[in-house]
Coordinates of C-alpha atoms and ligand atoms in Angstrom, one line a residue:
X387 CA -27.1 -11.0 21.9
X388 CA -23.6 -9.7 22.7
X389 CA -23.2 -6.2 23.8
X390 CA -20.4 -3.6 23.2
X391 CA -18.9 -2.2 26.4
X392 CA -20.9 1.0 25.7
X393 CA -24.1 -0.9 26.1
X394 CA -25.1 -1.0 22.4
X395 CA -25.6 -4.1 20.3
X396 CA -22.3 -5.5 19.1
X397 CA -21.9 -6.1 15.3
X398 CA -18.4 -7.4 15.4
X399 CA -16.3 -9.7 17.5
X400 CA -12.5 -8.8 17.4
X401 CA -11.0 -12.2 18.1
X402 CA -7.4 -10.9 18.6
X403 CA -8.5 -8.6 21.5
X404 CA -11.6 -10.5 22.7
X405 CA -13.8 -7.3 22.2
X406 CA -17.4 -7.2 21.1
X407 CA -17.9 -3.9 19.3
X408 CA -21.0 -1.9 18.2
X409 CA -20.9 0.0 14.9
X410 CA -19.8 3.3 16.4
X411 CA -17.1 1.9 18.7
X412 CA -15.8 -0.3 15.9
X413 CA -15.5 2.7 13.5
X414 CA -13.9 4.9 16.2
X415 CA -11.3 2.2 17.0
X416 CA -10.3 1.9 13.3
X417 CA -9.9 5.7 12.9
X418 CA -8.0 5.8 16.2
X419 CA -5.6 3.1 15.0
X420 CA -5.0 5.1 11.8
X421 CA -4.4 8.4 13.8
X422 CA -2.2 6.7 16.4
X423 CA 0.0 5.1 13.7
X424 CA 0.5 8.6 12.2
X425 CA 1.1 10.3 15.5
X426 CA 3.4 7.7 17.1
X427 CA 5.5 7.4 14.0
X428 CA 5.3 11.1 13.1
X429 CA 4.2 10.1 9.6
X430 CA 2.6 13.5 8.7
X431 CA 3.9 16.9 9.8
X432 CA 2.1 20.2 9.6
X433 CA 2.5 21.7 6.0
X434 CA 3.2 18.3 4.4
X435 CA 1.7 17.7 1.0
X436 CA 0.4 14.2 1.2
X437 CA -0.2 12.4 -2.1
X438 CA -2.5 9.4 -1.6
X439 CA -2.0 6.6 -4.1
X440 CA -5.5 5.4 -4.9
X441 CA -6.7 2.4 -7.0
X442 CA -10.4 2.2 -6.4
X443 CA -10.1 -0.7 -4.0
X444 CA -11.2 -0.6 -0.4
X445 CA -7.8 0.1 1.2
X446 CA -6.9 3.2 -0.7
X447 CA -10.3 4.7 -0.7
X448 CA -10.7 4.2 3.1
X449 CA -7.2 5.8 3.4
X450 CA -8.3 8.8 1.2
X451 CA -11.5 9.3 3.3
X452 CA -9.5 9.1 6.6
X453 CA -6.8 11.5 5.4
X454 CA -9.5 14.0 4.3
X455 CA -11.1 13.7 7.8
X456 CA -7.7 14.2 9.5
X457 CA -7.1 17.2 7.2
X458 CA -9.9 19.1 8.9
X459 CA -8.1 18.8 12.2
X460 CA -4.5 19.0 11.1
X461 CA -3.0 21.3 8.6
X462 CA -1.6 19.6 5.5
X463 CA -2.2 19.5 1.8
X464 CA -3.9 16.4 0.2
X465 CA -3.9 15.2 -3.4
X466 CA -4.7 11.8 -4.9
X467 CA -2.8 9.9 -7.6
X468 CA -4.1 7.0 -9.6
X469 CA -2.1 4.8 -12.0
X470 CA -3.8 3.2 -15.0
X471 CA -1.6 0.1 -15.6
X472 CA -3.7 -0.9 -18.6
X473 CA -5.4 -4.0 -17.4
X474 CA -8.5 -4.5 -19.5
X475 CA -11.7 -5.3 -17.7
X476 CA -10.2 -4.3 -14.3
X477 CA -8.7 -0.9 -14.1
X478 CA -11.3 0.7 -16.4
X479 CA -13.9 -0.6 -13.9
X480 CA -12.2 0.7 -10.8
X481 CA -11.3 4.2 -12.1
X482 CA -14.8 5.6 -11.9
X483 CA -14.8 4.8 -8.1
X484 CA -11.7 6.9 -7.8
X485 CA -13.1 9.8 -9.8
X486 CA -16.4 9.8 -7.7
X487 CA -14.5 9.6 -4.3
X488 CA -12.2 12.5 -5.2
X489 CA -15.1 14.6 -6.5
X490 CA -17.2 13.9 -3.4
X491 CA -14.2 14.8 -1.0
X492 CA -12.9 17.7 -3.1
X493 CA -9.5 16.2 -3.4
X494 CA -7.5 17.0 -6.6
X495 CA -6.8 13.9 -8.6
X496 CA -3.8 13.3 -10.8
X497 CA -3.7 10.4 -13.3
X498 CA -0.8 8.6 -14.9
X499 CA -0.6 5.5 -17.1
X500 CA 1.9 2.8 -18.0
X501 CA 1.1 3.4 -21.7
X502 CA 1.9 7.1 -21.5
X503 CA 5.0 6.7 -19.3
X504 CA 6.6 3.5 -20.9
X505 CA 4.8 3.0 -24.2
X506 CA 3.1 -0.3 -23.1
X507 CA 0.1 -1.3 -21.1
X508 CA 0.6 -4.1 -18.6
X509 CA -1.5 -6.4 -20.8
X510 CA 0.9 -5.7 -23.7
X511 CA 3.9 -6.2 -21.5
X512 CA 2.6 -9.7 -20.4
X513 CA 2.1 -10.6 -24.1
X514 CA 5.6 -9.6 -25.0
X515 CA 7.6 -10.7 -22.0
X516 CA 6.2 -12.6 -19.0
X517 CA 9.3 -14.2 -17.7
X518 CA 8.9 -12.6 -14.2
X519 CA 5.1 -12.6 -14.0
X520 CA 2.8 -9.6 -14.3
X521 CA 3.1 -8.4 -10.7
X522 CA 6.9 -8.0 -10.9
X523 CA 6.6 -5.6 -13.9
X524 CA 3.6 -3.9 -12.4
X525 CA 5.2 -3.4 -9.0
X526 CA 8.4 -1.9 -10.4
X527 CA 6.6 0.3 -13.0
X528 CA 4.1 1.5 -10.5
X529 CA 6.6 2.4 -7.8
X530 CA 8.6 4.3 -10.3
X531 CA 5.6 6.4 -11.5
X532 CA 4.2 6.9 -8.0
X533 CA 7.5 8.4 -6.9
X534 CA 8.1 10.5 -10.0
X535 CA 4.5 11.8 -10.2
X536 CA 4.3 12.5 -6.4
X537 CA 7.4 14.7 -6.8
X538 CA 6.0 16.5 -9.9
X539 CA 2.8 17.2 -8.0
X540 CA 4.9 18.7 -5.2
X541 CA 4.2 15.9 -2.7
X542 CA 6.4 15.5 0.5
X543 CA 4.9 12.2 1.5
X544 CA 3.4 9.3 -0.5
X545 CA 0.6 7.6 1.4
X546 CA -0.2 4.0 0.5
X547 CA -3.1 1.8 1.7
X548 CA -1.2 -1.3 2.7
X549 CA -3.1 -3.2 5.4
X550 CA -2.0 -5.6 8.1
X551 CA -2.5 -8.6 5.8
X552 CA -0.3 -7.1 3.0
X553 CA 2.4 -6.1 5.5
X554 CA 2.6 -9.5 7.3
X555 CA 2.6 -11.3 4.0
X556 CA 5.5 -9.2 2.7
X557 CA 7.5 -9.7 5.9
X558 CA 7.1 -13.4 5.7
X559 CA 7.8 -13.6 2.0
X560 CA 11.0 -11.6 2.4
X561 CA 12.0 -13.8 5.3
X562 CA 11.3 -17.0 3.3
X563 CA 13.2 -15.7 0.3
X564 CA 16.1 -14.5 2.4
X565 CA 15.7 -11.0 0.8
X566 CA 17.5 -9.0 3.5
X567 CA 17.7 -5.8 1.3
X568 CA 13.9 -5.5 1.2
X569 CA 13.8 -6.1 5.0
X570 CA 15.0 -2.6 5.6
X571 CA 12.3 -1.1 3.4
X572 CA 9.1 -2.5 4.8
X573 CA 8.9 -0.4 7.9
X574 CA 6.3 2.3 8.8
X575 CA 8.4 5.0 7.3
X576 CA 11.1 4.3 4.7
X577 CA 13.8 6.8 5.3
X578 CA 14.8 9.5 2.9
X579 CA 17.8 8.1 1.1
X580 CA 17.8 10.1 -2.2
X581 CA 16.9 13.7 -3.0
X582 CA 14.4 12.5 -5.6
X583 CA 12.8 9.9 -3.3
X584 CA 9.4 10.8 -1.8
X585 CA 9.1 9.1 1.6
X586 CA 6.3 6.5 1.7
X587 CA 3.9 6.2 4.6
X588 CA 1.5 3.4 5.4
X589 CA -1.0 4.5 8.0
X590 CA -3.3 1.4 7.7
X591 CA -0.6 -1.2 8.2
X592 CA -1.9 -2.2 11.6
X593 CA -5.5 -2.7 10.5
X594 CA -6.6 -6.2 9.2
X595 CA -8.0 -6.4 5.7
X596 CA -11.4 -7.6 6.8
X597 CA -11.8 -4.7 9.3
X598 CA -11.1 -2.3 6.5
X599 CA -13.9 -3.9 4.4
X600 CA -16.3 -3.6 7.4
X601 CA -15.2 0.0 8.0
X602 CA -15.8 0.9 4.3
X603 CA -19.3 -0.7 4.4
X604 CA -20.3 1.0 7.7
X605 CA -19.0 4.3 6.4
X606 CA -20.8 4.0 3.1
X607 CA -17.5 4.2 1.1
X608 CA -18.1 2.7 -2.3
X609 CA -15.2 0.7 -3.7
X610 CA -14.5 -1.8 -6.4
X611 CA -14.8 -5.4 -5.2
X612 CA -13.1 -6.9 -8.3
X613 CA -9.7 -8.5 -7.9
X614 CA -7.0 -7.9 -10.5
X615 CA -6.9 -10.8 -13.0
X616 CA -3.1 -11.2 -12.3
X617 CA -3.5 -11.2 -8.5
X618 CA -2.8 -14.9 -7.9
X619 CA 0.9 -15.2 -7.5
X620 CA 1.5 -18.8 -6.2
X621 CA 4.0 -17.8 -3.5
X622 CA 1.9 -15.0 -2.1
X623 CA -1.2 -17.2 -2.1
X624 CA 0.6 -19.8 -0.1
X625 CA 1.9 -17.3 2.5
X626 CA -1.6 -15.7 2.7
X627 CA -3.2 -19.0 3.3
X628 CA -0.7 -20.0 5.9
X629 CA -1.1 -16.7 7.8
X630 CA -4.9 -16.9 7.6
X631 CA -4.8 -20.4 9.0
X632 CA -2.5 -19.4 11.8
X633 CA -4.6 -16.3 12.6
X634 CA -7.7 -18.6 12.8
X635 CA -5.9 -21.0 15.2
X636 CA -4.0 -18.3 17.1
X637 CA -5.7 -14.9 16.9
X638 CA -3.2 -12.1 16.9
X639 CA -0.5 -13.9 14.8
X640 CA -0.4 -11.2 12.1
X641 CA -0.1 -8.4 14.7
X642 CA 2.6 -10.3 16.5
X643 CA 4.6 -10.8 13.3
X644 CA 4.4 -7.1 12.5
X645 CA 5.3 -6.0 16.0
X646 CA 8.3 -8.4 16.0
X647 CA 9.4 -7.0 12.7
X648 CA 9.0 -3.4 13.9
X649 CA 11.2 -4.1 17.0
X650 CA 13.9 -5.5 14.7
X651 CA 13.4 -2.8 12.1
X652 CA 16.2 -0.5 13.4
X653 CA 18.7 -3.4 13.1
X654 CA 17.5 -4.3 9.6
X655 CA 17.5 -0.7 8.5
X656 CA 21.0 -0.1 9.8
X657 CA 22.4 -3.4 8.5
X658 CA 20.8 -3.8 5.1
X659 CA 19.6 -0.5 3.8
X660 CA 22.3 1.6 2.1
X661 CA 22.7 5.1 3.6
X662 CA 22.1 6.6 0.2
X663 CA 21.0 5.1 -3.1
X664 CA 22.4 5.7 -6.6
X665 CA 20.9 7.6 -9.5
X666 CA 19.9 5.7 -12.7
X667 CA 22.2 6.8 -15.5
X668 CA 19.3 6.5 -18.0
X669 CA 16.2 8.1 -16.3
X670 CA 17.8 9.9 -13.3
X671 CA 15.5 8.2 -10.8
X672 CA 16.7 6.7 -7.5
X673 CA 18.1 3.3 -8.0
X674 CA 20.0 0.5 -6.2
X675 CA 22.3 0.1 -9.2
X676 CA 23.5 2.3 -12.0
X677 CA 20.6 1.2 -14.3
X678 CA 17.3 1.1 -12.5
X679 CA 15.1 -2.0 -12.5
X680 CA 12.4 -0.2 -14.6
X681 CA 14.9 0.8 -17.3
X682 CA 16.4 -2.8 -17.2
X683 CA 12.8 -4.2 -17.7
X684 CA 12.0 -1.7 -20.5
X685 CA 15.3 -2.8 -22.3
X686 CA 14.3 -6.5 -22.0
X687 CA 10.8 -5.8 -23.4
X688 CA 12.2 -3.8 -26.3
X689 CA 14.8 -6.5 -27.1
X690 CA 12.0 -9.1 -27.1
X691 CA 10.0 -6.9 -29.5
X692 CA 13.0 -6.6 -31.7
X693 CA 13.8 -2.9 -31.5
Ligands
SF4_772 S1 -2.2 -7.9 -8.6 FE1 -0.2 -7.7 -9.6 S2 -0.7 -7.0 -11.7 FE2 -2.5 -6.7 -10.5 S3 -2.4 -4.5 -9.8 FE3 -1.5 -5.8 -8.2 S4 0.7 -5.9 -8.7 FE4 -0.4 -5.1 -10.5
ZN773 ZN1 -20.0 0.6 21.5
ZN774 ZN1 16.1 4.2 -14.9

């Protein structure tokens, strides 16, 4: 039986660091990583109003619990925001987890939906126009509502539960696509480039997905295990499989990719991110061009629908 360095029975072997960890040391190490990411990158300041985007999955609910814990030691306001994309059999199952967690933690919850904001559920969008795949519409629509709703709530930071696996996949996908514009937007803290833009923070980005699952189970955090029915985008699946295979052969690959990216981030940010972004002439939200991607997509859907 392997032992943790504290003398207790180990329940987890962290391959990338060679450590055997007991329950307590494992949980402490995860919370420390979360806290250090915030402290080193100055992600939260005193008197910030942090809006935590929650979905009912493990990442966002672990993040909400950790932020609540941090709030008792550090003064900031905390709210939760959930988006109902309108995915039958999926979102309706995960929403009760969000409601229960917010009630238990005493965190005010705000809800928005695609249907209410755009007139269509994601299921309806995919039936009308699926040229780009569900995730493209979902990503653009969700980012738009997250930003707008966070601002309406009075948020000064938008916290998202992206983990190490998500981050390393996005970095590699952007690299393989040659998408340099997005390279300047994947960092720890996407800089404030528009008065209506709420800066996004990702305090879990250095924690592997499987460690977040274990942390949630150990901490008794209930979450929805179901995966979104649209989740399997071929390109991301290939990148995920490649990174998992590399991690298996060379433990630490995902951390190395993230660290390399972070070292290069100031250059990407300087070179490829505009100093300020435009304002959409239709909806008034921050946008790369004069008509934002969300308004462009809504126009396409309406055209397809014939009005
Ligand atoms: S998998 Fe795609 S469609 Fe499903 S919630 Fe995520 S981005 Fe949206
Ligand atoms: Zn221990
Ligand atoms: Zn717009």
